[in-house]
């Protein structure tokens, strides 16, 4: 796997394992020894590469859908989850996103969904709606957030892997 080193305005060294290789993101002015970093984080890197390979295998077997009524479908799911959570967004938007399926503006209560959701099966679209709706209650991805998500979507962990597979597959397609 290719190694890329980036100097950025960050406080701490950060590692990322992705399709393009292993990124080492380093604070400006800090010198790094690539060999030392790989030795220190070897197990973590190996686990990430293993997970990435699993997601690539998942991606190979995925079917691409074409939801003709994505906006209506998302609104139906939002209404359904709103009744359960007793919270409703002020606005729902759709836009092209490269790395996310959705996002939530907690303060303004705005949900933003990736237009590429149209290529997913309905149960994954619903999962993303659940995820973003839960952010209207819990701002970040802490334990409380995942507990709330799991109450509405018990097999969310498996769906997250499948979504990662779709992200890989769609980036090659769309």
PDB file of C-alpha atoms in Angstrom, residues 23-118:
ATOM      1  CA  UNK A  23      -1.983   8.906   4.822  1.00  0.00           C
ATOM      2  CA  UNK A  24       0.250  10.277   7.555  1.00  0.00           C
ATOM      3  CA  UNK A  25      -0.961  13.764   8.428  1.00  0.00           C
ATOM      4  CA  UNK A  26       1.634  15.692  10.393  1.00  0.00           C
ATOM      5  CA  UNK A  27       1.667  19.136  12.036  1.00  0.00           C
ATOM      6  CA  UNK A  28       3.669  21.713  10.080  1.00  0.00           C
ATOM      7  CA  UNK A  29       7.239  21.890  11.350  1.00  0.00           C
ATOM      8  CA  UNK A  30       7.261  18.376  12.802  1.00  0.00           C
ATOM      9  CA  UNK A  31       9.598  15.801  11.281  1.00  0.00           C
ATOM     10  CA  UNK A  32       8.441  12.193  11.195  1.00  0.00           C
ATOM     11  CA  UNK A  33      10.155   8.865  10.874  1.00  0.00           C
ATOM     12  CA  UNK A  34       7.856   6.784   8.677  1.00  0.00           C
ATOM     13  CA  UNK A  35       9.381   3.509   9.905  1.00  0.00           C
ATOM     14  CA  UNK A  36       8.792   4.419  13.574  1.00  0.00           C
ATOM     15  CA  UNK A  37       5.191   5.393  12.885  1.00  0.00           C
ATOM     16  CA  UNK A  38       4.524   2.110  11.101  1.00  0.00           C
ATOM     17  CA  UNK A  39       6.106   0.134  13.929  1.00  0.00           C
ATOM     18  CA  UNK A  40       4.194   2.003  16.633  1.00  0.00           C
ATOM     19  CA  UNK A  41       0.796   1.733  14.887  1.00  0.00           C
ATOM     20  CA  UNK A  42       1.364  -1.547  13.039  1.00  0.00           C
ATOM     21  CA  UNK A  43      -1.567  -3.442  14.623  1.00  0.00           C
ATOM     22  CA  UNK A  44      -3.967  -0.526  14.134  1.00  0.00           C
ATOM     23  CA  UNK A  45      -2.918  -0.170  10.475  1.00  0.00           C
ATOM     24  CA  UNK A  46      -3.263  -3.926   9.873  1.00  0.00           C
ATOM     25  CA  UNK A  47      -6.799  -3.898  11.334  1.00  0.00           C
ATOM     26  CA  UNK A  48      -7.772  -0.960   9.140  1.00  0.00           C
ATOM     27  CA  UNK A  49      -6.376  -2.626   6.002  1.00  0.00           C
ATOM     28  CA  UNK A  50      -8.225  -5.823   6.912  1.00  0.00           C
ATOM     29  CA  UNK A  51     -11.482  -3.861   7.334  1.00  0.00           C
ATOM     30  CA  UNK A  52     -10.912  -2.026   4.039  1.00  0.00           C
ATOM     31  CA  UNK A  53     -10.394  -5.348   2.239  1.00  0.00           C
ATOM     32  CA  UNK A  54     -13.614  -6.684   3.800  1.00  0.00           C
ATOM     33  CA  UNK A  55     -15.508  -3.624   2.579  1.00  0.00           C
ATOM     34  CA  UNK A  56     -14.018  -4.020  -0.925  1.00  0.00           C
ATOM     35  CA  UNK A  57     -15.298  -7.636  -0.977  1.00  0.00           C
ATOM     36  CA  UNK A  58     -18.731  -6.436   0.148  1.00  0.00           C
ATOM     37  CA  UNK A  59     -18.711  -3.754  -2.590  1.00  0.00           C
ATOM     38  CA  UNK A  60     -18.110  -6.337  -5.321  1.00  0.00           C
ATOM     39  CA  UNK A  61     -21.383  -8.121  -4.537  1.00  0.00           C
ATOM     40  CA  UNK A  62     -23.642  -5.090  -4.181  1.00  0.00           C
ATOM     41  CA  UNK A  63     -26.518  -4.327  -6.510  1.00  0.00           C
ATOM     42  CA  UNK A  64     -27.055  -0.752  -7.667  1.00  0.00           C
ATOM     43  CA  UNK A  65     -30.645   0.442  -7.332  1.00  0.00           C
ATOM     44  CA  UNK A  66     -32.438   3.366  -8.944  1.00  0.00           C
ATOM     45  CA  UNK A  67     -34.979   4.883  -6.565  1.00  0.00           C
ATOM     46  CA  UNK A  68     -37.235   7.029  -8.761  1.00  0.00           C
ATOM     47  CA  UNK A  69     -38.908   8.644  -5.738  1.00  0.00           C
ATOM     48  CA  UNK A  70     -35.949   9.357  -3.433  1.00  0.00           C
ATOM     49  CA  UNK A  71     -37.270  12.671  -2.081  1.00  0.00           C
ATOM     50  CA  UNK A  72     -40.697  11.233  -1.240  1.00  0.00           C
ATOM     51  CA  UNK A  73     -39.159   8.096   0.222  1.00  0.00           C
ATOM     52  CA  UNK A  74     -36.861  10.120   2.478  1.00  0.00           C
ATOM     53  CA  UNK A  75     -39.778  12.300   3.613  1.00  0.00           C
ATOM     54  CA  UNK A  76     -41.850   9.205   4.470  1.00  0.00           C
ATOM     55  CA  UNK A  77     -38.969   7.859   6.577  1.00  0.00           C
ATOM     56  CA  UNK A  78     -38.414  11.257   8.227  1.00  0.00           C
ATOM     57  CA  UNK A  79     -42.121  11.458   9.149  1.00  0.00           C
ATOM     58  CA  UNK A  80     -42.068   7.895  10.503  1.00  0.00           C
ATOM     59  CA  UNK A  81     -38.949   8.474  12.644  1.00  0.00           C
ATOM     60  CA  UNK A  82     -40.213  11.937  13.731  1.00  0.00           C
ATOM     61  CA  UNK A  83     -43.215  10.292  15.386  1.00  0.00           C
ATOM     62  CA  UNK A  84     -40.982   7.836  17.251  1.00  0.00           C
ATOM     63  CA  UNK A  85     -38.357  10.379  18.364  1.00  0.00           C
ATOM     64  CA  UNK A  86     -40.823  13.229  18.843  1.00  0.00           C
ATOM     65  CA  UNK A  87     -38.569  15.628  16.924  1.00  0.00           C
ATOM     66  CA  UNK A  88     -38.949  17.052  13.426  1.00  0.00           C
ATOM     67  CA  UNK A  89     -36.422  18.750  11.132  1.00  0.00           C
ATOM     68  CA  UNK A  90     -37.098  22.292   9.971  1.00  0.00           C
ATOM     69  CA  UNK A  91     -35.759  21.522   6.500  1.00  0.00           C
ATOM     70  CA  UNK A  92     -34.627  18.557   4.388  1.00  0.00           C
ATOM     71  CA  UNK A  93     -32.088  19.163   1.626  1.00  0.00           C
ATOM     72  CA  UNK A  94     -30.390  16.975  -0.978  1.00  0.00           C
ATOM     73  CA  UNK A  95     -26.981  17.592  -2.522  1.00  0.00           C
ATOM     74  CA  UNK A  96     -24.057  15.754  -4.045  1.00  0.00           C
ATOM     75  CA  UNK A  97     -21.573  14.656  -1.394  1.00  0.00           C
ATOM     76  CA  UNK A  98     -18.285  12.836  -1.954  1.00  0.00           C
ATOM     77  CA  UNK A  99     -17.694  11.184   1.407  1.00  0.00           C
ATOM     78  CA  UNK A 100     -20.948  11.264   3.387  1.00  0.00           C
ATOM     79  CA  UNK A 101     -24.433   9.862   3.068  1.00  0.00           C
ATOM     80  CA  UNK A 102     -25.926  12.648   5.108  1.00  0.00           C
ATOM     81  CA  UNK A 103     -25.370  15.356   7.668  1.00  0.00           C
ATOM     82  CA  UNK A 104     -27.343  17.230  10.274  1.00  0.00           C
ATOM     83  CA  UNK A 105     -27.227  20.855  11.327  1.00  0.00           C
ATOM     84  CA  UNK A 106     -28.145  20.347  14.965  1.00  0.00           C
ATOM     85  CA  UNK A 107     -28.821  24.004  15.777  1.00  0.00           C
ATOM     86  CA  UNK A 108     -30.917  24.823  12.705  1.00  0.00           C
ATOM     87  CA  UNK A 109     -32.517  21.327  12.613  1.00  0.00           C
ATOM     88  CA  UNK A 110     -31.629  20.842   8.948  1.00  0.00           C
ATOM     89  CA  UNK A 111     -31.058  17.376   7.482  1.00  0.00           C
ATOM     90  CA  UNK A 112     -28.928  17.111   4.351  1.00  0.00           C
ATOM     91  CA  UNK A 113     -28.875  13.881   2.354  1.00  0.00           C
ATOM     92  CA  UNK A 114     -26.546  12.760  -0.417  1.00  0.00           C
ATOM     93  CA  UNK A 115     -28.295  12.574  -3.796  1.00  0.00           C
ATOM     94  CA  UNK A 116     -26.556   9.227  -4.352  1.00  0.00           C
ATOM     95  CA  UNK A 117     -28.987   7.657  -1.879  1.00  0.00           C
ATOM     96  CA  UNK A 118     -31.079   6.953  -4.965  1.00  0.00           C
TER      97      UNK A 118
END
